[in-house]
XYZ file of C-alpha atoms in Angstrom:
719
model
C -18.704 -12.025 -48.936
C -19.888 -15.633 -49.260
C -21.351 -17.161 -52.495
C -23.335 -20.417 -52.294
C -26.338 -22.076 -53.867
C -29.887 -21.677 -52.553
C -30.105 -25.337 -51.661
C -26.915 -25.139 -49.649
C -28.024 -21.948 -47.967
C -31.485 -23.097 -46.848
C -30.440 -26.682 -46.111
C -27.410 -25.929 -43.949
C -26.522 -22.233 -43.418
C -30.035 -21.104 -42.471
C -30.386 -23.958 -39.955
C -26.932 -24.041 -38.380
C -25.762 -20.432 -38.032
C -28.681 -18.296 -36.638
C -28.580 -19.822 -33.083
C -24.762 -19.578 -32.838
C -24.562 -15.914 -31.562
C -26.523 -17.044 -28.483
C -23.563 -19.202 -27.472
C -20.510 -16.988 -27.211
C -17.848 -19.766 -26.930
C -18.931 -21.371 -30.220
C -19.140 -17.993 -31.957
C -15.605 -17.126 -30.801
C -14.307 -20.506 -31.993
C -15.865 -20.095 -35.444
C -14.417 -16.596 -35.817
C -10.956 -17.780 -34.774
C -8.335 -17.967 -37.540
C -6.785 -21.406 -38.206
C -3.206 -22.009 -37.159
C -0.521 -21.046 -39.640
C 2.328 -23.320 -40.666
C 4.706 -21.592 -38.257
C 2.207 -21.893 -35.387
C 1.693 -25.593 -36.138
C 5.357 -26.181 -35.311
C 4.801 -24.859 -31.763
C 3.661 -27.882 -29.717
C 2.413 -25.797 -26.774
C 0.317 -23.595 -29.052
C -1.155 -26.629 -30.848
C -1.939 -28.314 -27.547
C -3.692 -25.178 -26.302
C -5.693 -24.915 -29.531
C -6.799 -28.544 -29.224
C -7.840 -28.090 -25.588
C -9.909 -25.011 -26.492
C -11.542 -26.945 -29.352
C -12.420 -29.862 -27.104
C -13.874 -27.518 -24.453
C -16.217 -25.989 -27.052
C -17.253 -29.055 -29.093
C -17.014 -31.644 -26.338
C -15.047 -33.978 -28.593
C -11.805 -33.497 -30.528
C -11.893 -34.226 -34.283
C -9.669 -33.393 -37.220
C -12.530 -31.508 -38.905
C -16.132 -30.519 -38.225
C -19.023 -30.278 -40.742
C -22.509 -28.780 -40.754
C -24.032 -31.926 -39.281
C -21.712 -31.586 -36.266
C -22.672 -27.944 -35.834
C -26.435 -28.655 -36.077
C -26.081 -31.521 -33.585
C -24.103 -29.241 -31.201
C -26.714 -26.458 -31.435
C -29.508 -28.950 -30.709
C -27.767 -30.224 -27.579
C -27.046 -26.677 -26.409
C -30.681 -25.663 -26.866
C -31.796 -28.715 -24.895
C -29.442 -27.902 -21.998
C -30.592 -24.278 -21.961
C -34.264 -25.229 -21.740
C -33.549 -27.701 -18.945
C -31.647 -25.016 -17.011
C -34.520 -22.546 -17.433
C -37.002 -25.124 -16.209
C -34.826 -25.909 -13.188
C -34.438 -22.207 -12.436
C -38.185 -21.628 -12.637
C -38.809 -24.584 -10.333
C -36.206 -23.329 -7.853
C -37.726 -19.847 -7.981
C -41.175 -21.162 -7.218
C -39.866 -23.298 -4.351
C -37.841 -20.396 -2.926
C -40.870 -18.098 -3.103
C -42.983 -20.699 -1.358
C -40.390 -21.223 1.345
C -39.947 -17.471 1.813
C -43.677 -16.981 2.360
C -43.688 -19.860 4.821
C -40.764 -18.334 6.777
C -42.400 -14.904 6.912
C -45.639 -16.437 8.141
C -43.836 -18.415 10.869
C -41.904 -15.324 11.952
C -45.093 -13.284 12.292
C -46.742 -16.080 14.254
C -43.819 -16.267 16.705
C -43.786 -12.495 17.063
C -47.551 -12.421 17.688
C -47.293 -15.189 20.290
C -44.669 -13.241 22.213
C -46.711 -10.022 22.141
C -49.839 -11.452 23.794
C -50.012 -9.574 27.110
C -52.787 -8.011 29.194
C -53.476 -4.442 28.184
C -52.969 -3.030 31.675
C -49.540 -4.683 31.938
C -48.455 -3.135 28.633
C -49.634 0.311 29.691
C -47.861 -0.047 33.032
C -44.576 -1.173 31.435
C -44.590 1.560 28.825
C -44.061 4.075 31.586
C -40.670 2.545 32.364
C -39.404 2.097 28.790
C -36.770 4.651 27.707
C -37.619 6.699 24.638
C -35.283 5.669 21.810
C -35.229 7.878 18.734
C -32.990 7.492 15.717
C -31.224 10.311 13.954
C -33.117 12.214 11.308
C -31.215 10.538 8.487
C -30.968 7.033 10.012
C -33.247 4.353 11.321
C -32.593 1.994 14.248
C -30.864 -1.329 13.803
C -33.355 -4.221 13.362
C -34.514 -5.201 16.852
C -36.052 -8.646 16.485
C -35.848 -11.516 19.011
C -32.787 -13.693 18.555
C -35.024 -16.790 18.458
C -36.774 -15.471 15.348
C -33.425 -14.654 13.740
C -31.849 -18.045 14.462
C -34.950 -20.011 13.485
C -35.151 -18.236 10.130
C -31.480 -19.044 9.412
C -32.058 -22.725 10.260
C -35.265 -22.976 8.206
C -33.962 -21.133 5.144
C -30.266 -21.821 4.730
C -28.004 -24.835 5.089
C -27.871 -26.350 8.577
C -24.059 -26.084 8.638
C -23.993 -22.376 7.865
C -21.518 -20.575 10.146
C -22.019 -17.535 12.354
C -19.799 -15.449 10.089
C -21.965 -16.302 7.063
C -25.153 -15.456 8.956
C -23.688 -12.096 9.986
C -22.551 -11.559 6.404
C -26.155 -11.894 5.218
C -27.418 -9.667 8.042
C -25.035 -6.787 7.367
C -25.468 -7.173 3.608
C -29.107 -6.212 4.046
C -28.539 -3.444 6.614
C -25.900 -1.810 4.383
C -28.026 -1.893 1.203
C -31.275 -0.164 2.186
C -31.268 1.854 -1.043
C -31.291 -1.356 -3.083
C -34.097 -2.782 -0.907
C -36.164 0.346 -1.610
C -35.703 -0.142 -5.355
C -36.533 -3.829 -5.062
C -39.667 -3.206 -2.998
C -40.918 -0.470 -5.326
C -40.533 -2.649 -8.433
C -42.060 -5.621 -6.654
C -45.148 -3.642 -5.605
C -45.631 -2.011 -9.022
C -46.656 -5.256 -10.679
C -43.862 -5.111 -13.254
C -42.488 -8.317 -11.771
C -45.045 -10.164 -9.602
C -42.407 -12.529 -8.269
C -39.790 -11.709 -5.656
C -36.913 -12.019 -8.102
C -36.595 -8.444 -9.337
C -33.428 -7.437 -11.120
C -32.323 -5.501 -8.014
C -32.511 -8.391 -5.574
C -31.037 -10.763 -8.150
C -27.991 -8.530 -8.480
C -27.565 -8.608 -4.710
C -28.052 -12.377 -4.650
C -25.421 -12.835 -7.335
C -22.939 -10.719 -5.350
C -23.606 -12.753 -2.184
C -23.228 -16.008 -4.086
C -19.927 -14.839 -5.545
C -18.686 -13.939 -2.060
C -19.568 -17.257 -0.431
C -18.049 -19.139 -3.361
C -14.736 -17.418 -2.639
C -14.977 -18.528 0.996
C -16.073 -22.040 -0.115
C -19.232 -21.874 1.991
C -22.381 -23.869 1.263
C -25.298 -21.465 1.544
C -28.390 -23.305 0.248
C -29.829 -26.583 1.507
C -30.359 -27.980 -1.979
C -28.016 -26.222 -4.380
C -29.302 -26.276 -7.999
C -26.841 -27.122 -10.736
C -27.597 -24.126 -12.936
C -26.061 -20.815 -11.884
C -29.218 -18.848 -12.697
C -31.256 -21.131 -10.473
C -28.804 -20.571 -7.613
C -29.062 -16.799 -8.036
C -32.860 -16.935 -7.963
C -32.874 -19.125 -4.849
C -30.413 -16.879 -2.956
C -32.250 -13.685 -3.961
C -35.577 -15.144 -2.818
C -34.052 -16.032 0.545
C -32.642 -12.518 0.878
C -36.082 -11.109 0.131
C -37.577 -13.249 2.886
C -34.761 -12.329 5.291
C -35.379 -8.641 4.653
C -39.030 -9.166 5.512
C -38.156 -10.835 8.820
C -35.798 -7.952 9.669
C -38.515 -5.391 8.787
C -36.258 -4.042 6.042
C -38.721 -4.595 3.212
C -40.996 -1.541 2.819
C -43.944 -3.551 1.477
C -47.292 -4.068 3.199
C -49.147 -7.389 3.492
C -51.133 -6.607 0.354
C -47.885 -5.985 -1.570
C -48.005 -2.180 -1.615
C -44.966 0.042 -1.255
C -44.788 1.841 2.087
C -42.371 4.431 3.445
C -38.844 4.198 2.065
C -36.094 2.873 4.289
C -33.384 5.111 5.729
C -29.760 4.068 6.291
C -29.504 1.730 9.260
C -27.662 2.998 12.332
C -25.076 0.622 13.842
C -24.682 2.640 17.021
C -26.435 0.079 19.201
C -24.156 -2.773 18.097
C -20.826 -0.955 18.351
C -18.198 -2.863 20.318
C -16.953 -1.761 23.714
C -13.261 -0.904 23.441
C -10.574 -0.886 26.101
C -6.969 0.321 25.960
C -4.712 -2.143 27.743
C -1.200 -3.650 27.458
C -0.566 -6.050 24.590
C 1.850 -8.246 26.506
C 0.144 -10.994 28.486
C 3.257 -11.760 30.552
C 6.337 -9.945 31.818
C 9.077 -9.554 29.207
C 11.950 -9.454 31.703
C 13.994 -12.643 31.480
C 14.530 -12.958 35.225
C 10.776 -12.874 35.833
C 10.278 -16.072 33.835
C 7.070 -14.930 32.074
C 5.146 -13.996 35.192
C 1.596 -12.730 34.804
C 0.929 -8.989 34.654
C -1.345 -7.694 37.409
C -3.940 -5.024 36.672
C -3.083 -2.045 38.910
C -5.479 0.678 37.757
C -7.831 1.549 40.596
C -11.541 1.775 39.957
C -11.681 5.255 41.440
C -8.865 6.479 39.172
C -9.911 4.579 36.044
C -9.286 7.086 33.214
C -11.981 7.384 30.559
C -10.513 8.846 27.378
C -11.376 9.598 23.774
C -10.267 6.934 21.290
C -10.034 7.489 17.530
C -10.175 4.100 15.827
C -10.639 3.679 12.089
C -11.216 7.453 11.945
C -14.260 7.129 14.194
C -14.472 8.801 17.585
C -15.308 6.778 20.701
C -15.708 8.439 24.075
C -15.383 7.159 27.640
C -12.989 4.367 26.700
C -11.242 2.929 29.800
C -7.434 2.836 29.931
C -5.943 -0.061 31.901
C -2.344 -0.589 32.946
C -0.487 -3.523 34.462
C 2.574 -4.218 36.558
C 4.923 -7.098 37.146
C 5.097 -7.568 40.920
C 8.648 -8.920 40.784
C 10.543 -6.419 38.569
C 8.153 -3.475 39.152
C 7.814 -2.829 35.406
C 4.624 -1.036 34.383
C 2.962 -2.056 31.136
C 0.838 0.306 29.047
C -0.654 0.078 25.592
C 2.052 2.125 23.867
C 5.050 1.850 26.193
C 6.675 0.139 29.145
C 8.037 1.928 32.197
C 10.775 0.438 34.347
C 12.589 2.038 37.321
C 16.246 3.061 37.295
C 16.846 1.014 40.414
C 14.879 -0.779 43.084
C 14.814 2.288 45.352
C 14.447 4.996 42.730
C 11.093 6.466 41.787
C 12.404 7.805 38.490
C 11.982 5.558 35.486
C 12.663 5.078 31.824
C 10.117 4.757 29.066
C 10.447 2.103 26.352
C 8.483 2.961 23.201
C 6.828 -0.153 21.785
C 7.197 -0.407 18.012
C 4.172 -2.705 17.686
C 1.813 -0.603 19.801
C -1.833 -0.827 18.763
C -2.945 2.487 20.270
C -0.821 5.586 20.885
C -1.430 8.446 23.281
C -1.236 11.875 21.617
C -2.832 14.001 24.331
C -3.751 13.998 27.990
C -7.171 12.571 27.167
C -6.800 11.367 23.559
C -5.623 8.042 22.139
C -5.507 7.013 18.479
C -4.840 3.847 16.502
C -1.942 3.332 14.103
C -4.065 4.119 11.057
C -4.438 7.652 12.391
C -0.726 8.125 13.098
C 0.359 6.548 9.811
C -2.097 8.840 8.028
C -0.379 11.849 9.615
C 3.049 10.547 8.551
C 1.878 9.850 4.996
C 0.257 13.273 4.697
C 3.396 15.094 5.792
C 5.516 12.946 3.481
C 3.360 13.069 0.341
C 1.587 16.438 0.679
C 4.152 18.455 2.687
C 1.292 19.165 5.057
C 1.855 21.028 8.293
C 0.372 19.917 11.599
C -2.132 22.788 11.519
C -3.235 21.917 7.985
C -3.755 18.248 8.826
C -5.608 19.100 12.053
C -7.955 21.355 10.109
C -8.448 18.705 7.433
C -9.268 16.002 9.995
C -11.676 18.165 11.963
C -13.562 19.284 8.849
C -13.646 15.810 7.307
C -14.232 13.436 10.252
C -14.952 15.293 13.498
C -17.584 17.572 11.971
C -19.596 14.669 10.547
C -19.822 12.748 13.835
C -22.126 13.396 16.761
C -19.692 13.409 19.662
C -18.802 15.298 22.822
C -15.075 14.976 22.111
C -13.043 18.062 21.360
C -11.450 18.829 18.021
C -7.935 17.623 17.293
C -5.273 20.302 17.824
C -2.071 20.833 15.856
C -0.030 19.896 18.948
C -1.737 16.504 19.018
C -1.017 16.042 15.314
C 2.663 16.798 15.947
C 2.700 14.271 18.777
C 1.091 11.695 16.458
C 3.781 12.345 13.843
C 6.539 12.191 16.449
C 5.318 8.919 17.949
C 4.725 7.224 14.578
C 8.032 8.361 13.028
C 9.953 7.163 16.103
C 8.418 3.723 15.808
C 8.883 3.582 12.040
C 12.594 4.415 12.157
C 13.209 2.291 15.265
C 11.439 -0.727 13.809
C 13.536 -0.586 10.648
C 16.659 -0.369 12.821
C 15.332 -3.326 14.874
C 15.597 -1.459 18.175
C 13.215 0.049 20.719
C 13.758 3.642 21.779
C 14.292 4.156 25.530
C 14.090 7.658 27.027
C 13.473 9.167 30.419
C 9.865 9.157 31.513
C 7.914 12.389 31.895
C 9.876 14.564 29.437
C 8.414 17.101 27.005
C 7.803 16.490 23.322
C 10.842 18.591 22.406
C 13.012 16.455 24.674
C 11.504 13.369 23.025
C 12.527 14.694 19.592
C 16.017 15.458 20.942
C 16.378 11.981 22.419
C 15.016 10.333 19.267
C 17.555 12.081 17.045
C 20.387 11.337 19.476
C 19.588 7.615 19.650
C 18.121 6.951 16.199
C 19.524 9.823 14.112
C 23.082 8.415 14.106
C 24.511 11.860 13.271
C 22.568 12.066 10.036
C 23.296 8.562 8.750
C 20.180 7.027 7.205
C 20.436 3.420 8.301
C 17.507 2.553 6.061
C 19.908 3.167 3.157
C 22.629 0.815 4.412
C 23.561 -1.702 1.787
C 21.212 -0.167 -0.736
C 21.655 -1.473 -4.255
C 19.306 -1.344 -7.234
C 19.490 -1.302 -11.016
C 19.340 2.518 -11.052
C 22.368 2.854 -8.763
C 24.620 -0.028 -9.735
C 25.625 -1.539 -13.058
C 27.987 -4.334 -13.925
C 31.519 -3.211 -14.510
C 32.553 -2.594 -18.135
C 36.241 -2.592 -19.028
C 35.535 -1.400 -22.571
C 33.390 1.486 -23.678
C 30.497 1.300 -26.141
C 31.082 3.629 -29.087
C 29.208 4.641 -32.222
C 31.124 4.176 -35.474
C 29.970 6.122 -38.582
C 29.671 4.186 -41.850
C 31.829 5.067 -44.821
C 28.950 4.648 -47.244
C 26.883 7.295 -45.453
C 24.458 4.822 -43.923
C 23.332 4.891 -40.302
C 26.101 4.555 -37.687
C 26.583 1.285 -35.858
C 27.425 0.572 -32.188
C 30.677 -1.132 -31.288
C 32.920 -1.747 -28.281
C 36.211 0.064 -27.808
C 38.806 0.328 -25.071
C 40.258 3.561 -26.381
C 40.886 6.209 -23.723
C 42.204 9.746 -23.718
C 45.820 9.709 -24.813
C 46.804 12.092 -21.971
C 45.446 9.717 -19.341
C 47.193 6.664 -17.963
C 44.774 3.922 -16.882
C 45.605 2.051 -13.651
C 46.484 -1.614 -14.037
C 43.520 -2.766 -11.977
C 43.878 -6.568 -12.368
C 47.250 -6.354 -10.637
C 45.784 -4.705 -7.511
C 42.275 -6.178 -7.437
C 41.091 -9.687 -8.152
C 37.986 -10.439 -10.177
C 35.853 -11.298 -7.132
C 36.336 -7.888 -5.570
C 35.520 -6.135 -8.800
C 32.060 -7.715 -8.945
C 30.974 -8.219 -5.340
C 32.247 -5.396 -3.116
C 29.545 -2.836 -2.294
C 29.871 0.542 -3.970
C 27.202 2.723 -5.507
C 27.262 5.971 -7.454
C 26.284 8.745 -5.064
C 25.356 12.326 -5.718
C 26.132 15.091 -3.194
C 24.343 18.409 -3.433
C 23.369 21.196 -1.007
C 20.019 22.781 -0.273
C 20.269 26.276 1.210
C 18.065 26.718 4.235
C 18.982 29.333 6.886
C 17.977 28.289 10.383
C 16.558 30.482 13.112
C 19.973 31.087 14.679
C 21.627 31.770 11.278
C 24.412 29.403 12.350
C 23.955 26.792 9.654
C 24.405 27.664 6.024
C 22.883 24.664 4.300
C 21.732 21.064 4.508
C 24.196 18.727 2.778
C 22.843 15.380 1.564
C 24.296 12.218 0.059
C 21.785 10.633 -2.310
C 21.816 7.596 -4.564
C 20.777 8.125 -8.219
C 17.422 6.439 -7.536
C 16.615 8.979 -4.796
C 17.427 6.946 -1.661
C 19.102 9.212 0.889
C 22.294 7.830 2.446
C 23.219 10.615 4.891
C 22.773 14.307 5.652
C 24.400 16.977 7.794
C 24.373 20.726 8.454
C 27.143 23.038 7.228
C 27.741 26.348 8.967
C 28.943 29.485 7.181
C 29.818 27.908 3.811
C 29.916 24.743 1.731
C 33.703 24.458 1.625
C 35.383 21.594 -0.274
C 37.271 20.625 2.894
C 33.982 20.153 4.770
C 32.601 18.096 1.910
C 35.623 15.780 2.021
C 35.370 15.402 5.799
C 31.640 14.668 5.527
C 32.239 12.052 2.837
C 34.961 10.513 4.975
C 32.491 10.031 7.836
C 29.830 8.572 5.557
C 32.289 6.203 3.820
C 34.980 5.395 6.393
C 36.478 2.283 4.759
C 37.783 1.717 1.214
C 35.169 -0.960 0.561
C 32.343 1.388 1.516
C 33.503 4.241 -0.711
C 31.498 4.811 -3.912
C 33.017 4.641 -7.349
C 31.751 8.090 -8.312
C 30.845 11.165 -6.271
C 28.810 13.630 -8.301
C 28.720 17.248 -7.092
C 28.385 20.625 -8.733
C 31.862 21.716 -7.552
C 33.634 18.400 -8.121
C 36.617 20.070 -9.760
C 37.165 22.271 -6.671
C 36.797 19.254 -4.392
C 39.310 17.339 -6.536
C 41.844 20.190 -6.349
C 41.455 20.391 -2.584
C 41.791 16.630 -2.199
C 45.024 16.485 -4.241
C 46.525 19.395 -2.345
C 45.714 17.904 1.064
C 45.902 14.649 2.971
C 42.544 13.508 1.564
C 43.973 12.446 -1.802
C 45.615 9.352 -0.422
C 42.244 8.221 0.931
C 40.225 8.652 -2.255
C 42.587 8.226 -5.221
C 42.374 4.412 -5.350
C 38.596 4.101 -4.975
C 36.610 7.100 -6.188
C 36.360 9.578 -8.995
C 34.768 13.037 -8.564
C 32.528 14.208 -11.429
C 30.276 17.230 -12.001
C 26.559 16.709 -12.440
C 25.217 17.224 -15.956
C 23.251 20.369 -15.095
C 26.177 22.362 -13.665
C 28.799 20.913 -16.015
C 27.418 23.038 -18.869
C 28.211 26.209 -16.862
C 31.816 25.294 -16.043
C 34.545 26.993 -18.028
C 35.646 25.320 -21.231
C 39.221 26.375 -20.476
C 39.257 24.459 -17.184
C 41.285 21.450 -18.327
C 41.036 19.657 -15.001
C 37.235 19.819 -15.040
C 36.955 18.856 -18.704
C 39.335 15.913 -18.505
C 38.760 14.440 -15.063
C 35.262 15.617 -13.984
C 33.288 15.083 -17.186
C 30.030 13.265 -16.237
C 29.642 11.649 -19.670
C 32.795 11.544 -21.812
C 32.189 10.161 -25.286
C 35.837 9.281 -25.994
C 35.735 5.960 -24.166
C 37.724 7.159 -21.134
C 34.867 6.316 -18.716
C 33.018 3.308 -20.146
C 30.753 2.947 -17.095
C 29.254 6.443 -17.406
C 27.978 6.080 -20.966
C 25.451 3.695 -22.465
C 24.630 3.183 -26.133
C 20.913 2.923 -26.832
C 19.181 2.164 -30.094
C 16.406 4.371 -31.430
C 14.415 4.737 -34.652
C 17.251 6.781 -36.186
C 20.022 4.484 -35.001
C 22.226 4.227 -31.901
C 22.772 7.170 -29.567
C 24.616 7.921 -26.314
C 22.821 8.032 -22.955
C 24.092 8.737 -19.440
C 24.214 5.605 -17.327
C 23.112 7.309 -14.095
C 20.808 10.062 -12.935
C 23.107 12.857 -11.781
C 20.199 15.139 -10.846
C 18.975 13.091 -7.867
C 19.929 15.761 -5.356
C 18.324 18.514 -7.410
C 15.114 16.504 -7.354
C 15.503 15.916 -3.611
C 16.037 19.633 -3.016
C 12.792 20.418 -4.820
C 10.988 17.911 -2.583
C 12.574 19.217 0.644
C 11.704 22.753 -0.439
C 8.077 21.939 0.268
C 8.923 21.798 3.987
C 10.558 25.240 4.079
C 7.568 26.988 5.640
C 7.297 24.241 8.273
C 11.003 24.061 9.100
C 11.348 27.839 9.468
C 9.037 27.736 12.486
C 10.693 24.829 14.291
C 13.217 24.600 17.087
C 16.514 22.914 16.416
C 15.583 19.548 17.943
C 12.276 19.304 16.105
C 13.999 20.434 12.905
C 16.606 17.671 13.132
C 14.092 14.911 13.807
C 11.557 16.014 11.181
C 14.208 16.189 8.470
C 15.837 12.918 9.511
C 12.550 11.027 9.704
C 11.365 12.363 6.349
C 14.641 11.432 4.652
C 14.446 7.987 6.244
C 10.867 7.632 5.061
C 11.985 8.031 1.449
C 13.755 4.669 1.704
C 10.932 3.028 3.629
C 8.356 4.112 1.034
C 10.359 2.629 -1.864
C 11.451 -0.907 -2.646
C 14.378 -1.920 -4.815
C 15.928 -5.189 -5.766
C 19.560 -6.114 -5.207
C 21.859 -6.192 -8.211
C 25.521 -6.979 -8.595
C 27.419 -3.929 -7.506
C 29.466 -1.724 -9.788
C 33.136 -1.416 -8.896
C 34.950 0.960 -11.240
C 38.726 0.899 -11.305
C 40.289 4.354 -10.764
C 41.613 5.542 -14.104
C 43.888 8.404 -13.062
C 46.622 8.882 -10.484
C 48.165 11.834 -8.724
C 51.027 11.987 -11.197
C 48.680 12.440 -14.167
C 46.703 15.316 -12.644
C 47.475 18.629 -14.314
C 49.362 21.163 -12.147
C 47.076 23.476 -10.203
C 49.048 26.574 -11.173
C 48.513 25.945 -14.890
C-alpha cells in the first residue's frame, strides 16, 4: 500500500503511471527488484542489469525520477502514433496496389479469351472433361504470364522462384483460412482487406521469409505492423488472381472453397541407379550405359513418403567393360567373364528398395517397418493391416494392398542395410536366392556368431565408473545424531586382497577397456525343441554385447565357454559378470581349467533379484558373490548417496538389465514361434543390434577393478 499527498498523486503519479502498462518492457523494469548487496558484487550480473536498463530507458543513469518517466512515456506515445500512421498509409497503398493488380489480371485474361464463337464451340468438342474429386477442387489453372506478371508487379523484383512457390502453396494449402477471410471481408465487419485471418497468415509468411533472409516487399516499412498489413494485402490480391478468394466483384461471399488437389502438379518419378559412373577401380570411372529396353521397360508401384504412385519406370545400367549391372538398390557382377551366374551387392545408401515383384518403396517406408517392429513388437501381418487401413484405403489408386510377405521383405532389406552400414561393409550374396536364403546369408556374414558389433567398445556412465581403492562407508554418531559418510579400506577379515599395484601399473587401471556385464537367460523353445534358451550378455545400460542359443540346459560349463568366446583376451574381460547362478559358475570355474583364465580379471556376482533367494548358509555365495557388500570388501559395487534423512547405500550398477531385456524380447514370442531357424536368427540378431543403434552414450574412463580373491582363499567345495 502506498501513502502520498494529493498534490504528489495528481501532479506525478496520475500522469506518469497510467500509460505504463501499455509498454510491457517499462512495466517489467519498474516491477523488477533492485540488486542486493551480494548481487552488486557480481560484475556480470551488474553489467547485465545495466544493459537491460539502457535498453528500456535509452540512456543509463544512476537514478530516474518522475520527470524522466513522463518524458519517456511522451516519446513512446509519439513513436506509437507515428507507427500507426505509417501502417495505415501502407495498408491503403497495399489495398490500392492489390486492386490495380486484380484489374490488370482480369484485363489480360479477357484479352486472351477473345475468340470467335464458332471456334470456341468447335474446340470444346476436343477438350477432355476434367472433374475434381468430390472433396477437392482443381489446382489453380491460370496462364503463367498472369502469374509471373503479378509477382513482378506486387513483390520485390529480386524475389526468387522458391519464394514465389512458397507464396503459391501457402494459399493453396490454407483454403479454410481464405474462406474465413472472405466471409468476414464480405460481411462488412472489416471493409478493408486486412481481416484478422489474413493478417495472421501474413505474419506467418513474414516470419518465414525473415528466417530465410529474403526481401519480400518492394518498399519495406519500418514498423512491423505495417509490414504485416502490406504482406496480408498482397496475399489477398494473390488469392484473387488465383481464383482462391470466394468473393464476387460486388464484395459478396460466394461458394466456399474446397481443399486444392495437387494431383496435376505431382512430379514424375523414375527408379534408376544412384551411381553415375562405374565403381570398379579398373574401369577408371567409366560411364554407365542404360540397358533397359523400351519394350521391356517395367512399370511398377512406388510408395514414396507414404503415397502410392503407379506406372513408375524402373531403369538399370551396365558398365560395358566389367559387365557390372547397376540398379537402384543393388549391384550385380558376374562370377567370371564366362559365367552367367552373379553376385548381388546390397547398397547401404539405396534410395528405393524392391520388396515385391512389382512394388518398390523408399527408405522412410522400410525404416517405419523396422521402428514398428522394434518399438511396438508388431508382426508383419499387423503392420501390413495397419498400413493398408491407414494409407492405402485413403488413396484412390489401382495398386494392390501391401501383403505381410512384402512387409517382411522390407524389414529384411532395411535391417541388413542398418547392420551392414554400422559395420562399414556391404553385404554380398548370390543373386536370385529366396528371402530365407537372404536371411541365412545375412546372419552368416553380419551375425558374427551372435556378437553384436554395434556394442564393441561400448562405454557409458551407467556401465563404467572410475576405480575406487577405498570403500565409502556410513559411520553412526555417538551422540545419536544422523550418521555421516566416510571412506574406509576395511575388507572382510577372511579375504586376502591381491597386491594390484605390483602386477598392474596405474595406466592400465584407468584406461584398459572393461565394463560390468550381466548374463541372463530367456527361455524360448524353438520349433525343433533343440535349443533350450537364448543366452545374452548385456551391459547395465541395456546395450547387448552378444547372444547365443543353448541346447538342453543352461550349464555353468556352457556359460564359461560362451563368456570365453565373447571375451577372448584378458584386456577384453569385464571386471564383474552378474548372473543368477554365479556361485555355481564360480564353483565350476575353480574346479576346471577355466579358473586360470578368469581369476586375475573378473569376479562373478549374483544379481540383486536372485541373491535374496540364495541360501544364507551358502558361504561361498555370501562371501564371494554378494552384489552389494556393505563391509567395504567391494568398494566399486556400493555408492553412498545423501538424502533428506542422511546418507544411504546404493548399488553402483543395474544388475537387472537382462531381466528387463527378457521382458522386452518376450514381446516377440508369438512372432518367433512361427519362424524358421534362419529367419529367427536374423530377426533376433537385428533387433538386439538395433538396441545399440537406437541409443547413444558418451565415453567415460573405464572401470578396472583389481581381483580381490585368489584360488587359495576360496572355501573348499566339500564344506
